Amino acid sequence: DAKTTQPPSMDCAEGRAANLPCNHSTISGNEYVYWYRQIHSQGPQYIIHGLKNNETNEMASLIITEDRKSSTLILPHATLRDTAVYYCIVDFGNEKLTFGTGTRLTIIP
Amino acid sequence: SQTIHQWPATLVQPVGSPLSLECTVEGTSNPNLYWYRQAAGRGLQLLFYSVGIGQISSEVPQNLSASRPQDRQFILSSKKLLLSDSGFYLCAWGGQGPGNIQYFGAGTRLSVL
């Protein structure tokens, strides 16, 4: 059973913020929200993860709702290189990660 | 810093031939190690993972096997490849404990003809 629900595809204009939503209504208290992306023909790349608080790093920001049932990954200034499939994963993070089908994000010039 | 090496990048093999893909990790000790497969246009499927030398967990019954002969070496093998074994194979490593991150190699694209 999928733990997360993501839109299959999204477009975003270059230079704008890309906001990728993820629903995870059955998340348990100790499960983290992870985001990875996969650029065509490459291995997945870790972006960010969080448990309860919002997180920010050099790549992106992760906003988790107070009830933890959904989250949003924000790429603040999207570039063409951000075109990829983005995976939202909910897991304890101590062993395996289960990847769904993700959101295909296309950055439009 | 930690690095993960996976080779070869591309492989074309005939049906019925053996397979050996190798993955090594540098800069860390006692990592969790993973083999994933991605069929064309599909998501990632976890095949095997290992929490230590000689400890292998299989996620999906199949024509493949995995071994971990050394702490930072993970090998994916098959005695006889099938057409359905074609795909993009990815090795990953992660730390142990909750909230750990997995880091992926560049992948091997296997075509079985």
mmCIF file of C-alpha atoms in Angstrom:
data_model
loop_
_atom_site.group_PDB
_atom_site.id
_atom_site.type_symbol
_atom_site.label_atom_id
_atom_site.label_comp_id
_atom_site.label_asym_id
_atom_site.label_seq_id
_atom_site.Cartn_x
_atom_site.Cartn_y
_atom_site.Cartn_z
ATOM 1 C CA ASP A 1 0.000 0.000 0.000
ATOM 2 C CA ALA A 2 1.291 3.431 -0.960
ATOM 3 C CA LYS A 3 1.979 5.654 2.027
ATOM 4 C CA THR A 4 2.111 8.834 -0.044
ATOM 5 C CA THR A 5 0.063 10.467 -2.782
ATOM 6 C CA GLN A 6 1.649 12.847 -5.276
ATOM 7 C CA PRO A 7 0.361 14.434 -8.485
ATOM 8 C CA PRO A 8 1.782 12.579 -11.481
ATOM 9 C CA SER A 9 3.080 15.697 -13.178
ATOM 10 C CA MET A 10 3.585 19.447 -12.746
ATOM 11 C CA ASP A 11 5.004 22.318 -14.744
ATOM 12 C CA CYS A 12 6.813 25.351 -13.381
ATOM 13 C CA ALA A 13 8.249 28.405 -15.115
ATOM 14 C CA GLU A 14 12.000 28.871 -14.901
ATOM 15 C CA GLY A 15 12.956 31.249 -12.105
ATOM 16 C CA ARG A 16 9.731 30.707 -10.204
ATOM 17 C CA ALA A 17 9.295 28.694 -7.030
ATOM 18 C CA ALA A 18 8.242 25.095 -7.594
ATOM 19 C CA ASN A 19 5.889 23.782 -4.928
ATOM 20 C CA LEU A 20 5.470 20.006 -4.934
ATOM 21 C CA PRO A 21 2.718 18.624 -2.693
ATOM 22 C CA CYS A 22 2.586 15.260 -0.964
ATOM 23 C CA ASN A 23 -0.187 13.694 1.079
ATOM 24 C CA HIS A 24 0.673 11.163 3.773
ATOM 25 C CA SER A 25 -2.420 10.938 5.942
ATOM 26 C CA THR A 26 -1.437 7.640 7.597
ATOM 27 C CA ILE A 27 2.028 8.750 8.730
ATOM 28 C CA SER A 28 3.008 7.506 12.178
ATOM 29 C CA GLY A 29 4.689 9.549 14.867
ATOM 30 C CA ASN A 30 8.231 8.313 14.246
ATOM 31 C CA GLU A 31 8.167 8.309 10.463
ATOM 32 C CA TYR A 32 10.158 10.863 8.530
ATOM 33 C CA VAL A 33 9.211 12.602 5.308
ATOM 34 C CA TYR A 34 11.963 12.222 2.705
ATOM 35 C CA TRP A 35 12.279 13.848 -0.692
ATOM 36 C CA TYR A 36 14.459 12.497 -3.486
ATOM 37 C CA ARG A 37 14.645 13.351 -7.147
ATOM 38 C CA GLN A 38 15.751 11.403 -10.177
ATOM 39 C CA ILE A 39 17.034 13.140 -13.237
ATOM 40 C CA HIS A 40 16.692 11.068 -16.383
ATOM 41 C CA SER A 41 19.069 8.080 -16.513
ATOM 42 C CA GLN A 42 20.708 8.918 -13.193
ATOM 43 C CA GLY A 43 20.481 7.506 -9.689
ATOM 44 C CA PRO A 44 18.095 9.187 -7.232
ATOM 45 C CA GLN A 45 19.479 12.198 -5.414
ATOM 46 C CA TYR A 46 18.626 12.974 -1.803
ATOM 47 C CA ILE A 47 17.102 16.434 -1.372
ATOM 48 C CA ILE A 48 15.836 16.872 2.169
ATOM 49 C CA HIS A 49 13.988 15.157 5.002
ATOM 50 C CA GLY A 50 12.181 16.089 8.182
ATOM 51 C CA LEU A 51 10.224 14.685 11.088
ATOM 52 C CA LYS A 52 8.002 17.440 12.465
ATOM 53 C CA ASN A 53 9.641 20.794 11.888
ATOM 54 C CA ASN A 54 10.095 22.610 8.632
ATOM 55 C CA GLU A 55 13.547 22.142 7.151
ATOM 56 C CA THR A 56 15.710 24.114 4.733
ATOM 57 C CA ASN A 57 19.003 23.346 3.049
ATOM 58 C CA GLU A 58 20.914 24.635 0.047
ATOM 59 C CA MET A 59 18.643 22.761 -2.357
ATOM 60 C CA ALA A 60 15.117 23.174 -1.029
ATOM 61 C CA SER A 61 12.692 23.794 1.807
ATOM 62 C CA LEU A 62 10.347 21.230 3.320
ATOM 63 C CA ILE A 63 7.123 22.420 4.857
ATOM 64 C CA ILE A 64 5.255 19.851 6.991
ATOM 65 C CA THR A 65 1.746 20.624 8.196
ATOM 66 C CA GLU A 66 1.107 20.641 11.913
ATOM 67 C CA ASP A 67 -0.914 17.419 11.761
ATOM 68 C CA ARG A 68 1.887 15.901 9.593
ATOM 69 C CA LYS A 69 -0.636 14.580 7.099
ATOM 70 C CA SER A 70 0.849 16.485 4.191
ATOM 71 C CA SER A 71 3.986 18.311 3.149
ATOM 72 C CA THR A 72 5.313 20.543 0.407
ATOM 73 C CA LEU A 73 8.747 20.593 -1.150
ATOM 74 C CA ILE A 74 9.738 24.047 -2.332
ATOM 75 C CA LEU A 75 12.458 24.712 -4.896
ATOM 76 C CA PRO A 76 12.818 28.487 -4.481
ATOM 77 C CA HIS A 77 14.130 29.440 -7.917
ATOM 78 C CA ALA A 78 13.604 26.604 -10.364
ATOM 79 C CA THR A 79 16.100 26.106 -13.174
ATOM 80 C CA LEU A 80 15.980 23.811 -16.190
ATOM 81 C CA ARG A 81 18.273 21.421 -14.319
ATOM 82 C CA ASP A 82 15.508 20.850 -11.780
ATOM 83 C CA THR A 83 13.462 18.945 -14.363
ATOM 84 C CA ALA A 84 13.188 15.481 -12.799
ATOM 85 C CA VAL A 85 10.897 12.997 -11.097
ATOM 86 C CA TYR A 86 10.440 13.946 -7.451
ATOM 87 C CA TYR A 87 9.681 11.248 -4.896
ATOM 88 C CA CYS A 88 8.068 11.852 -1.522
ATOM 89 C CA ILE A 89 8.703 8.962 0.865
ATOM 90 C CA VAL A 90 7.463 8.347 4.371
ATOM 91 C CA ASP A 91 9.568 5.957 6.405
ATOM 92 C CA PHE A 92 11.363 5.409 9.700
ATOM 93 C CA GLY A 93 14.610 5.683 7.782
ATOM 94 C CA ASN A 94 16.493 2.939 9.555
ATOM 95 C CA GLU A 95 16.368 0.333 6.817
ATOM 96 C CA LYS A 96 14.679 0.427 3.417
ATOM 97 C CA LEU A 97 12.863 3.199 1.559
ATOM 98 C CA THR A 98 9.846 2.486 -0.620
ATOM 99 C CA PHE A 99 9.697 4.634 -3.730
ATOM 100 C CA GLY A 100 6.346 5.345 -5.384
ATOM 101 C CA THR A 101 5.821 6.784 -8.843
ATOM 102 C CA GLY A 102 6.589 10.382 -7.871
ATOM 103 C CA THR A 103 5.812 13.690 -9.585
ATOM 104 C CA ARG A 104 7.367 14.489 -12.920
ATOM 105 C CA LEU A 105 8.337 18.159 -12.676
ATOM 106 C CA THR A 106 9.038 19.985 -15.913
ATOM 107 C CA ILE A 107 10.642 23.414 -15.779
ATOM 108 C CA ILE A 108 9.463 25.567 -18.667
ATOM 109 C CA PRO A 109 11.928 28.126 -20.124
ATOM 110 C CA SER B 1 33.573 12.193 2.506
ATOM 111 C CA GLN B 2 31.618 9.137 1.490
ATOM 112 C CA THR B 3 31.475 7.909 -2.083
ATOM 113 C CA ILE B 4 29.741 5.005 -3.769
ATOM 114 C CA HIS B 5 31.090 3.272 -6.852
ATOM 115 C CA GLN B 6 28.996 1.109 -9.119
ATOM 116 C CA TRP B 7 30.087 -0.545 -12.340
ATOM 117 C CA PRO B 8 29.752 -1.086 -15.184
ATOM 118 C CA ALA B 9 27.578 1.816 -16.329
ATOM 119 C CA THR B 10 26.125 -0.121 -19.237
ATOM 120 C CA LEU B 11 25.939 -3.831 -19.904
ATOM 121 C CA VAL B 12 24.473 -5.907 -22.733
ATOM 122 C CA GLN B 13 24.182 -9.603 -22.020
ATOM 123 C CA PRO B 14 22.611 -12.552 -23.861
ATOM 124 C CA VAL B 15 19.791 -14.532 -22.314
ATOM 125 C CA GLY B 16 21.150 -17.379 -20.200
ATOM 126 C CA SER B 17 24.466 -15.717 -19.439
ATOM 127 C CA PRO B 18 25.663 -15.006 -15.870
ATOM 128 C CA LEU B 19 25.690 -11.587 -14.250
ATOM 129 C CA SER B 20 27.842 -9.912 -11.648
ATOM 130 C CA LEU B 21 27.397 -6.266 -10.680
ATOM 131 C CA GLU B 22 29.627 -4.795 -8.014
ATOM 132 C CA CYS B 23 29.150 -1.873 -5.684
ATOM 133 C CA THR B 24 31.651 -0.458 -3.204
ATOM 134 C CA VAL B 25 31.410 2.325 -0.667
ATOM 135 C CA GLU B 26 34.228 4.469 0.676
ATOM 136 C CA GLY B 27 34.466 6.711 3.676
ATOM 137 C CA THR B 28 32.065 4.960 6.026
ATOM 138 C CA SER B 29 31.915 1.826 8.150
ATOM 139 C CA ASN B 30 29.176 -0.751 8.611
ATOM 140 C CA PRO B 31 26.732 0.854 6.173
ATOM 141 C CA ASN B 32 23.384 -0.573 5.195
ATOM 142 C CA LEU B 33 23.638 -1.557 1.531
ATOM 143 C CA TYR B 34 20.830 -1.833 -1.030
ATOM 144 C CA TRP B 35 20.171 -3.068 -4.554
ATOM 145 C CA TYR B 36 17.222 -1.555 -6.443
ATOM 146 C CA ARG B 37 15.922 -2.151 -9.945
ATOM 147 C CA GLN B 38 13.991 0.232 -12.121
ATOM 148 C CA ALA B 39 12.193 -1.060 -15.202
ATOM 149 C CA ALA B 40 11.760 1.371 -18.076
ATOM 150 C CA GLY B 41 9.297 4.113 -17.132
ATOM 151 C CA ARG B 42 8.632 2.616 -13.703
ATOM 152 C CA GLY B 43 9.485 3.349 -10.081
ATOM 153 C CA LEU B 44 12.289 1.840 -8.041
ATOM 154 C CA GLN B 45 11.872 -1.672 -6.709
ATOM 155 C CA LEU B 46 13.978 -2.789 -3.746
ATOM 156 C CA LEU B 47 15.615 -6.141 -4.508
ATOM 157 C CA PHE B 48 17.992 -6.793 -1.607
ATOM 158 C CA TYR B 49 19.352 -5.040 1.413
ATOM 159 C CA SER B 50 22.082 -5.858 3.900
ATOM 160 C CA VAL B 51 22.712 -4.588 7.421
ATOM 161 C CA GLY B 52 26.070 -6.354 7.771
ATOM 162 C CA ILE B 53 28.565 -8.800 6.254
ATOM 163 C CA GLY B 54 26.841 -11.979 5.158
ATOM 164 C CA GLN B 55 23.390 -10.634 6.113
ATOM 165 C CA ILE B 56 21.122 -10.373 3.078
ATOM 166 C CA SER B 57 17.392 -9.730 3.017
ATOM 167 C CA SER B 58 15.519 -10.463 -0.186
ATOM 168 C CA GLU B 59 12.468 -8.390 -1.003
ATOM 169 C CA VAL B 60 11.283 -10.011 -4.208
ATOM 170 C CA PRO B 61 11.557 -13.652 -5.327
ATOM 171 C CA GLN B 62 13.482 -13.627 -8.581
ATOM 172 C CA ASN B 63 16.315 -14.843 -10.681
ATOM 173 C CA LEU B 64 18.879 -12.782 -8.790
ATOM 174 C CA SER B 65 20.977 -13.127 -5.650
ATOM 175 C CA ALA B 66 23.128 -10.791 -3.611
ATOM 176 C CA SER B 67 26.207 -11.184 -1.455
ATOM 177 C CA ARG B 68 28.199 -8.979 0.880
ATOM 178 C CA PRO B 69 31.655 -10.484 1.186
ATOM 179 C CA GLN B 70 33.180 -7.375 2.797
ATOM 180 C CA ASP B 71 31.814 -4.538 4.896
ATOM 181 C CA ARG B 72 31.657 -2.049 2.031
ATOM 182 C CA GLN B 73 31.156 -4.369 -0.929
ATOM 183 C CA PHE B 74 27.801 -5.508 -2.289
ATOM 184 C CA ILE B 75 27.446 -7.826 -5.276
ATOM 185 C CA LEU B 76 24.378 -8.615 -7.364
ATOM 186 C CA SER B 77 24.493 -11.881 -9.313
ATOM 187 C CA SER B 78 22.573 -14.179 -11.546
ATOM 188 C CA LYS B 79 23.478 -17.608 -12.880
ATOM 189 C CA LYS B 80 21.265 -17.297 -15.965
ATOM 190 C CA LEU B 81 19.798 -14.003 -17.101
ATOM 191 C CA LEU B 82 16.223 -13.718 -18.359
ATOM 192 C CA LEU B 83 14.820 -11.095 -20.702
ATOM 193 C CA SER B 84 12.809 -9.746 -17.758
ATOM 194 C CA ASP B 85 16.040 -8.969 -15.884
ATOM 195 C CA SER B 86 16.630 -5.977 -18.152
ATOM 196 C CA GLY B 87 16.506 -2.674 -16.327
ATOM 197 C CA PHE B 88 18.385 0.021 -14.462
ATOM 198 C CA TYR B 89 20.131 -1.380 -11.385
ATOM 199 C CA LEU B 90 21.023 0.938 -8.566
ATOM 200 C CA CYS B 91 23.162 0.383 -5.517
ATOM 201 C CA ALA B 92 22.705 2.562 -2.447
ATOM 202 C CA TRP B 93 24.173 2.896 1.018
ATOM 203 C CA GLY B 94 22.744 4.312 4.204
ATOM 204 C CA GLY B 95 23.564 4.728 7.852
ATOM 205 C CA GLN B 96 21.943 2.770 10.622
ATOM 206 C CA GLY B 97 19.322 4.150 12.933
ATOM 207 C CA PRO B 98 16.149 6.194 12.378
ATOM 208 C CA GLY B 99 16.130 9.167 10.075
ATOM 209 C CA ASN B 100 19.101 8.017 8.050
ATOM 210 C CA ILE B 101 19.607 8.956 4.423
ATOM 211 C CA GLN B 102 20.274 6.619 1.501
ATOM 212 C CA TYR B 103 22.769 7.667 -1.136
ATOM 213 C CA PHE B 104 22.652 6.153 -4.575
ATOM 214 C CA GLY B 105 25.257 5.174 -7.113
ATOM 215 C CA ALA B 106 25.130 6.138 -10.768
ATOM 216 C CA GLY B 107 23.462 2.881 -11.775
ATOM 217 C CA THR B 108 24.007 0.102 -14.309
ATOM 218 C CA ARG B 109 21.767 -0.114 -17.335
ATOM 219 C CA LEU B 110 21.404 -3.803 -18.180
ATOM 220 C CA SER B 111 19.970 -4.995 -21.461
ATOM 221 C CA VAL B 112 19.338 -8.715 -21.802
ATOM 222 C CA LEU B 113 18.921 -9.735 -25.448
#
